[in-house]
Amino acid sequence: LLCERLADLGCIVREARDGREALRLATTESFDAVLLDVDMPEIDGNEVARELSRRIDRGSSRPRLIAVTAYSADEARDACLRAGFDGFLGKPLD
């Protein structure tokens, strides 16, 4: 649903099946933003964000990393920000 909504807004969307594919796409292609579900299979979104933060220099044209999760408590938000996310979206999205 999120991919459809972003496409409706004119965004070019690439969708990954799991965290491993998301990490590969984010390191081999150029993106303005990367939205990652925290509970992705293979590699979870927090680990993908940590790895992207290690691999991509923050001074370069690093994409914004946005966590998407059903856990909206402050602790979940703080864990996402510690993992290297720049922002946080709680589900369900309005």
PDB file of N, CA and C in Angstrom, residues 71-82 88:
ATOM      1  N   TYR A  71       5.530  -0.559  15.826  1.00  0.00           N
ATOM      2  CA  TYR A  71       5.895  -0.229  17.212  1.00  0.00           C
ATOM      3  C   TYR A  71       6.132   1.266  17.300  1.00  0.00           C
ATOM      4  N   SER A  72       5.194   1.989  17.902  1.00  0.00           N
ATOM      5  CA  SER A  72       5.297   3.446  17.925  1.00  0.00           C
ATOM      6  C   SER A  72       5.698   4.002  19.285  1.00  0.00           C
ATOM      7  N   ALA A  73       6.044   3.140  20.213  1.00  0.00           N
ATOM      8  CA  ALA A  73       6.459   3.607  21.535  1.00  0.00           C
ATOM      9  C   ALA A  73       7.785   4.361  21.432  1.00  0.00           C
ATOM     10  N   ASP A  74       8.038   5.220  22.404  1.00  0.00           N
ATOM     11  CA  ASP A  74       9.276   6.005  22.406  1.00  0.00           C
ATOM     12  C   ASP A  74      10.506   5.117  22.355  1.00  0.00           C
ATOM     13  N   GLU A  75      10.470   3.957  23.023  1.00  0.00           N
ATOM     14  CA  GLU A  75      11.626   3.059  23.037  1.00  0.00           C
ATOM     15  C   GLU A  75      11.932   2.549  21.631  1.00  0.00           C
ATOM     16  N   ALA A  76      10.894   2.226  20.870  1.00  0.00           N
ATOM     17  CA  ALA A  76      11.076   1.741  19.496  1.00  0.00           C
ATOM     18  C   ALA A  76      11.649   2.854  18.625  1.00  0.00           C
ATOM     19  N   ARG A  77      11.137   4.047  18.777  1.00  0.00           N
ATOM     20  CA  ARG A  77      11.639   5.195  18.016  1.00  0.00           C
ATOM     21  C   ARG A  77      13.105   5.441  18.346  1.00  0.00           C
ATOM     22  N   ASP A  78      13.448   5.415  19.616  1.00  0.00           N
ATOM     23  CA  ASP A  78      14.830   5.638  20.029  1.00  0.00           C
ATOM     24  C   ASP A  78      15.754   4.556  19.486  1.00  0.00           C
ATOM     25  N   ALA A  79      15.313   3.292  19.492  1.00  0.00           N
ATOM     26  CA  ALA A  79      16.126   2.196  18.955  1.00  0.00           C
ATOM     27  C   ALA A  79      16.375   2.391  17.463  1.00  0.00           C
ATOM     28  N   CYS A  80      15.367   2.860  16.740  1.00  0.00           N
ATOM     29  CA  CYS A  80      15.531   3.116  15.306  1.00  0.00           C
ATOM     30  C   CYS A  80      16.531   4.239  15.066  1.00  0.00           C
ATOM     31  N   LEU A  81      16.435   5.301  15.827  1.00  0.00           N
ATOM     32  CA  LEU A  81      17.357   6.420  15.651  1.00  0.00           C
ATOM     33  C   LEU A  81      18.780   6.012  16.011  1.00  0.00           C
ATOM     34  N   ARG A  82      18.945   5.198  17.042  1.00  0.00           N
ATOM     35  CA  ARG A  82      20.276   4.687  17.397  1.00  0.00           C
ATOM     36  C   ARG A  82      20.846   3.797  16.297  1.00  0.00           C
ATOM     37  N   PHE A  88      11.157   8.278  11.437  1.00  0.00           N
ATOM     38  CA  PHE A  88      10.381   7.157  11.967  1.00  0.00           C
ATOM     39  C   PHE A  88       8.924   7.346  11.590  1.00  0.00           C
TER      40      PHE A  88
END
